[in-house]
Tab-separated table of C-alpha atoms in Angstrom:
chain	number	residue	atom	x	y	z
A	2	ASN	CA	28.767	-15.039	-78.950
A	3	ALA	CA	27.010	-13.670	-82.020
A	4	GLY	CA	25.693	-10.414	-80.500
A	5	VAL	CA	24.079	-8.343	-83.275
A	6	THR	CA	24.229	-9.782	-86.773
A	7	GLN	CA	23.262	-7.916	-89.938
A	8	THR	CA	22.604	-9.492	-93.315
A	9	PRO	CA	23.532	-8.852	-96.027
A	10	LYS	CA	26.773	-6.973	-95.449
A	11	PHE	CA	26.916	-5.617	-98.992
A	12	ARG	CA	24.267	-5.092	-101.614
A	13	VAL	CA	23.944	-3.243	-104.887
A	14	LEU	CA	20.464	-2.330	-106.081
A	15	LYS	CA	19.007	-0.602	-109.078
A	16	THR	CA	16.655	2.328	-108.582
A	17	GLY	CA	13.155	1.080	-107.884
A	18	GLN	CA	14.151	-2.357	-106.622
A	19	SER	CA	13.154	-3.521	-103.175
A	20	MET	CA	15.118	-5.266	-100.495
A	21	THR	CA	15.129	-6.161	-96.820
A	22	LEU	CA	17.938	-5.866	-94.318
A	23	LEU	CA	17.804	-8.307	-91.430
A	24	CYS	CA	19.079	-7.587	-87.948
A	25	ALA	CA	19.232	-10.438	-85.449
A	26	GLN	CA	20.297	-10.288	-81.802
A	27	ASP	CA	20.728	-13.167	-79.395
A	28	MET	CA	20.908	-11.169	-76.151
A	29	ASN	CA	17.173	-11.012	-75.413
A	30	HIS	CA	17.256	-7.239	-75.813
A	31	GLU	CA	14.035	-5.258	-75.786
A	32	TYR	CA	15.179	-2.240	-77.797
A	33	MET	CA	16.400	-2.367	-81.389
A	34	TYR	CA	17.404	0.380	-83.786
A	35	TRP	CA	18.214	1.038	-87.414
A	36	TYR	CA	20.584	3.873	-88.265
A	37	ARG	CA	22.133	5.091	-91.466
A	38	GLN	CA	25.570	6.652	-91.665
A	39	ASP	CA	26.589	9.082	-94.360
A	40	PRO	CA	29.836	11.107	-94.547
A	41	GLY	CA	29.759	14.050	-92.154
A	42	MET	CA	26.275	13.163	-90.884
A	43	GLY	CA	27.049	10.854	-87.997
A	44	LEU	CA	24.384	8.238	-87.300
A	45	ARG	CA	20.798	9.119	-88.139
A	46	LEU	CA	17.975	7.134	-86.614
A	47	ILE	CA	15.600	5.613	-89.175
A	48	HIS	CA	13.214	3.555	-87.055
A	49	TYR	CA	13.357	1.899	-83.691
A	50	SER	CA	11.460	-0.636	-81.610
A	51	VAL	CA	10.943	-0.782	-77.867
A	52	GLY	CA	9.665	-4.335	-77.882
A	53	GLU	CA	8.263	-7.191	-79.929
A	54	GLY	CA	5.413	-6.028	-82.142
A	55	THR	CA	6.202	-2.317	-81.731
A	56	THR	CA	7.943	0.136	-84.032
A	57	ALA	CA	8.407	3.898	-84.044
A	58	LYS	CA	9.729	6.495	-86.447
A	59	GLY	CA	13.117	8.018	-85.974
A	60	GLU	CA	14.669	11.084	-87.547
A	61	VAL	CA	14.718	9.956	-91.188
A	62	PRO	CA	11.957	7.327	-91.672
A	63	ASP	CA	10.769	8.247	-95.174
A	64	GLY	CA	11.292	5.525	-97.771
A	65	TYR	CA	11.782	2.804	-95.165
A	66	ASN	CA	9.523	0.361	-93.361
A	67	VAL	CA	10.305	-1.919	-90.444
A	68	SER	CA	8.870	-4.891	-88.642
A	69	ARG	CA	9.555	-6.551	-85.296
A	70	LEU	CA	7.482	-9.736	-85.417
A	71	LYS	CA	9.961	-11.609	-83.252
A	72	LYS	CA	11.856	-10.127	-80.345
A	73	GLN	CA	15.223	-11.150	-81.722
A	74	ASN	CA	14.721	-9.794	-85.255
A	75	PHE	CA	14.297	-6.285	-86.624
A	76	LEU	CA	13.788	-5.970	-90.372
A	77	LEU	CA	14.389	-2.835	-92.428
A	78	GLY	CA	12.694	-2.699	-95.811
A	79	LEU	CA	13.180	-0.485	-98.827
A	80	GLU	CA	10.132	-0.791	-101.063
A	81	SER	CA	11.474	1.269	-103.971
A	82	ALA	CA	15.145	2.049	-103.581
A	83	ALA	CA	16.478	5.476	-104.524
A	84	PRO	CA	20.081	6.655	-104.998
A	85	SER	CA	19.636	8.840	-101.885
A	86	GLN	CA	19.397	5.632	-99.875
A	87	THR	CA	22.961	4.701	-100.720
A	88	SER	CA	24.504	4.487	-97.280
A	89	VAL	CA	25.931	2.275	-94.586
A	90	TYR	CA	23.207	0.911	-92.350
A	91	PHE	CA	23.793	-0.050	-88.735
A	92	CYS	CA	21.536	-2.030	-86.489
A	93	ALA	CA	21.813	-1.779	-82.715
A	94	SER	CA	20.158	-3.250	-79.661
A	95	SER	CA	20.032	-2.644	-75.934
A	96	LEU	CA	18.381	-4.290	-72.975
A	97	ILE	CA	16.526	-1.110	-72.062
A	98	ALA	CA	17.392	2.261	-73.582
A	99	GLY	CA	18.851	5.201	-71.743
A	100	ASN	CA	19.605	3.746	-68.363
A	101	THR	CA	21.457	0.575	-68.988
A	102	GLY	CA	24.854	-0.261	-70.297
A	103	GLU	CA	26.167	-0.663	-73.755
A	104	LEU	CA	24.233	-0.185	-76.951
A	105	PHE	CA	25.388	-3.097	-79.101
A	106	PHE	CA	25.960	-2.477	-82.795
A	107	GLY	CA	26.145	-4.770	-85.780
A	108	GLU	CA	29.024	-4.518	-88.227
A	109	GLY	CA	27.067	-2.536	-90.775
A	110	SER	CA	25.522	-3.177	-94.176
A	111	ARG	CA	26.760	-1.194	-97.145
A	112	LEU	CA	24.021	-0.496	-99.657
A	113	THR	CA	24.561	1.085	-103.049
A	114	VAL	CA	21.617	2.157	-105.188
A	115	LEU	CA	22.450	2.832	-108.817
B	26	SER	CA	21.099	15.174	-85.517
B	27	GLN	CA	20.600	18.855	-84.804
B	28	GLU	CA	19.290	17.908	-81.386
B	29	LEU	CA	22.794	16.767	-80.532
B	30	GLU	CA	25.596	19.042	-81.626
B	31	GLN	CA	29.191	17.917	-81.520
B	32	SER	CA	32.130	20.263	-81.654
B	33	PRO	CA	34.512	20.504	-83.245
B	34	GLN	CA	33.473	18.614	-86.386
B	35	SER	CA	37.095	17.747	-87.060
B	36	LEU	CA	40.321	17.995	-85.171
B	37	ILE	CA	43.990	17.518	-86.027
B	38	VAL	CA	46.402	17.300	-83.115
B	39	GLN	CA	50.045	16.491	-82.639
B	40	GLU	CA	50.795	13.233	-80.883
B	41	GLY	CA	51.086	13.788	-77.153
B	42	LYS	CA	48.672	16.721	-77.029
B	43	ASN	CA	45.454	16.784	-75.036
B	44	LEU	CA	42.102	17.412	-76.671
B	45	THR	CA	38.422	17.803	-75.834
B	46	ILE	CA	35.290	16.999	-77.825
B	47	ASN	CA	31.933	18.402	-76.770
B	48	CYS	CA	28.393	17.121	-77.173
B	49	THR	CA	25.616	19.640	-76.497
B	50	SER	CA	21.832	19.582	-76.459
B	51	SER	CA	19.115	22.088	-75.642
B	52	LYS	CA	17.253	19.255	-73.959
B	53	THR	CA	18.107	16.997	-71.034
B	54	LEU	CA	20.282	14.076	-72.025
B	55	TYR	CA	19.342	10.643	-70.764
B	56	GLY	CA	21.832	7.802	-71.046
B	57	LEU	CA	24.668	9.618	-72.828
B	58	TYR	CA	26.853	7.266	-74.898
B	59	TRP	CA	30.288	7.811	-76.411
B	60	TYR	CA	31.440	5.613	-79.281
B	61	LYS	CA	34.526	5.525	-81.459
B	62	GLN	CA	34.660	4.385	-85.052
B	63	LYS	CA	37.688	3.584	-87.131
B	64	TYR	CA	37.337	4.530	-90.769
B	65	GLY	CA	35.178	2.006	-92.597
B	66	GLU	CA	34.688	-0.131	-89.513
B	67	GLY	CA	32.133	-0.725	-86.792
B	68	LEU	CA	31.488	1.186	-83.585
B	69	ILE	CA	33.455	0.684	-80.396
B	70	PHE	CA	31.746	1.441	-77.097
B	71	LEU	CA	33.750	3.817	-74.919
B	72	MET	CA	31.479	4.642	-72.006
B	73	MET	CA	28.000	5.617	-70.889
B	74	LEU	CA	27.012	8.380	-68.470
B	75	GLN	CA	23.681	8.696	-66.727
B	76	LYS	CA	23.848	11.050	-63.781
B	77	GLY	CA	24.535	14.756	-63.806
B	78	GLY	CA	28.122	15.373	-62.756
B	79	GLU	CA	29.128	11.808	-63.505
B	80	GLU	CA	32.643	11.269	-64.804
B	81	LYS	CA	34.160	8.078	-66.159
B	82	SER	CA	37.625	7.218	-67.409
B	83	HIS	CA	39.063	4.459	-69.520
B	84	GLU	CA	42.782	4.460	-70.130
B	85	LYS	CA	43.532	7.991	-71.361
B	86	ILE	CA	39.942	8.908	-72.198
B	87	THR	CA	37.686	10.704	-69.721
B	88	ALA	CA	34.060	11.645	-70.261
B	89	LYS	CA	31.843	13.837	-68.126
B	90	LEU	CA	28.154	14.718	-68.098
B	91	ASP	CA	27.493	18.182	-66.690
B	92	GLU	CA	25.195	18.802	-63.737
B	93	LYS	CA	22.310	19.970	-65.901
B	94	LYS	CA	22.704	16.928	-68.153
B	95	GLN	CA	22.731	19.012	-71.310
B	96	GLN	CA	26.384	18.728	-72.243
B	97	SER	CA	29.019	16.041	-72.226
B	98	SER	CA	32.719	16.355	-72.885
B	99	LEU	CA	35.218	13.730	-73.938
B	100	HIS	CA	38.812	14.438	-73.028
B	101	ILE	CA	41.850	12.568	-74.350
B	102	THR	CA	45.120	12.980	-72.526
B	103	ALA	CA	48.449	12.590	-74.322
B	104	SER	CA	46.891	11.602	-77.633
B	105	GLN	CA	48.328	8.760	-79.692
B	106	PRO	CA	47.847	7.746	-83.347
B	107	SER	CA	45.635	4.891	-82.086
B	108	HIS	CA	43.128	7.496	-80.894
B	109	ALA	CA	42.425	8.603	-84.454
B	110	GLY	CA	38.934	7.986	-85.758
B	111	ILE	CA	35.409	9.320	-85.546
B	112	TYR	CA	33.927	9.994	-82.110
B	113	LEU	CA	30.157	9.893	-81.770
B	114	CYS	CA	27.945	10.904	-78.879
B	115	GLY	CA	24.424	9.538	-78.578
B	116	ALA	CA	21.569	10.032	-76.147
B	117	ASP	CA	17.872	9.768	-75.507
B	118	VAL	CA	16.690	13.393	-75.526
B	119	GLU	CA	12.993	12.645	-75.079
B	120	SER	CA	12.852	11.445	-71.497
B	121	ASN	CA	13.572	7.755	-71.818
B	122	THR	CA	11.320	7.004	-74.755
B	123	GLY	CA	13.996	4.810	-76.227
B	124	LYS	CA	14.614	7.157	-79.144
B	125	LEU	CA	18.408	7.175	-79.189
B	126	ILE	CA	19.910	9.759	-81.497
B	127	PHE	CA	23.507	10.621	-82.289
B	128	GLY	CA	25.494	13.702	-83.079
B	129	GLN	CA	27.176	14.243	-86.433
B	130	GLY	CA	30.511	12.957	-85.186
B	131	THR	CA	33.974	14.447	-84.638
B	132	THR	CA	36.803	13.258	-86.852
B	133	LEU	CA	40.128	13.128	-85.033
B	134	GLN	CA	43.522	12.896	-86.689
B	135	VAL	CA	46.646	12.484	-84.590
B	136	LYS	CA	49.905	13.377	-86.284
B	137	PRO	CA	52.960	11.363	-85.205
């Protein structure tokens, strides 16, 4: 069972470059999330989606864009990367948020912006 | 997130000791999650609480959501080195909108 898969797992970018992180889930989940994790900051919500074709801003959305064109995929884009976006990014999905079971996480994508 | 405050931020205990981690919000917590993370690794689901007063246990870890659903505690009994890691609480604090946020985490070290 694949669960939640993130690609790429590692990436190094130069300031100003763009890139897209892909999150794919094979559990037919409605809700998908992108978080970033920095030392001492826990997980901070960037954007989330409550269903195909919908997206919403989280706590730290600036500098990021997302798309949910297909139910199983949630893309996180950086249009012009900045060193402040150096972080570990986690994608997660759940059947329905808040009142169901486990929130499933990917293994993380480590991004370094030079 | 400041909407979810975890305390303490870090904790060092001697093996065999009990400990408690708290997760507090000024708002009602919906679908409270507890996760554990080993350094540099992914997140491990521990348990989820929904109802006020609900308590769940898994091995030596017990979590409870208070009656008002504004605070959760995670209690570890007879800690072991395998319990070391970062503990994260997460919840929907906006009435089931799907916006799941997490606290800043509690780093636990267990000394043999």
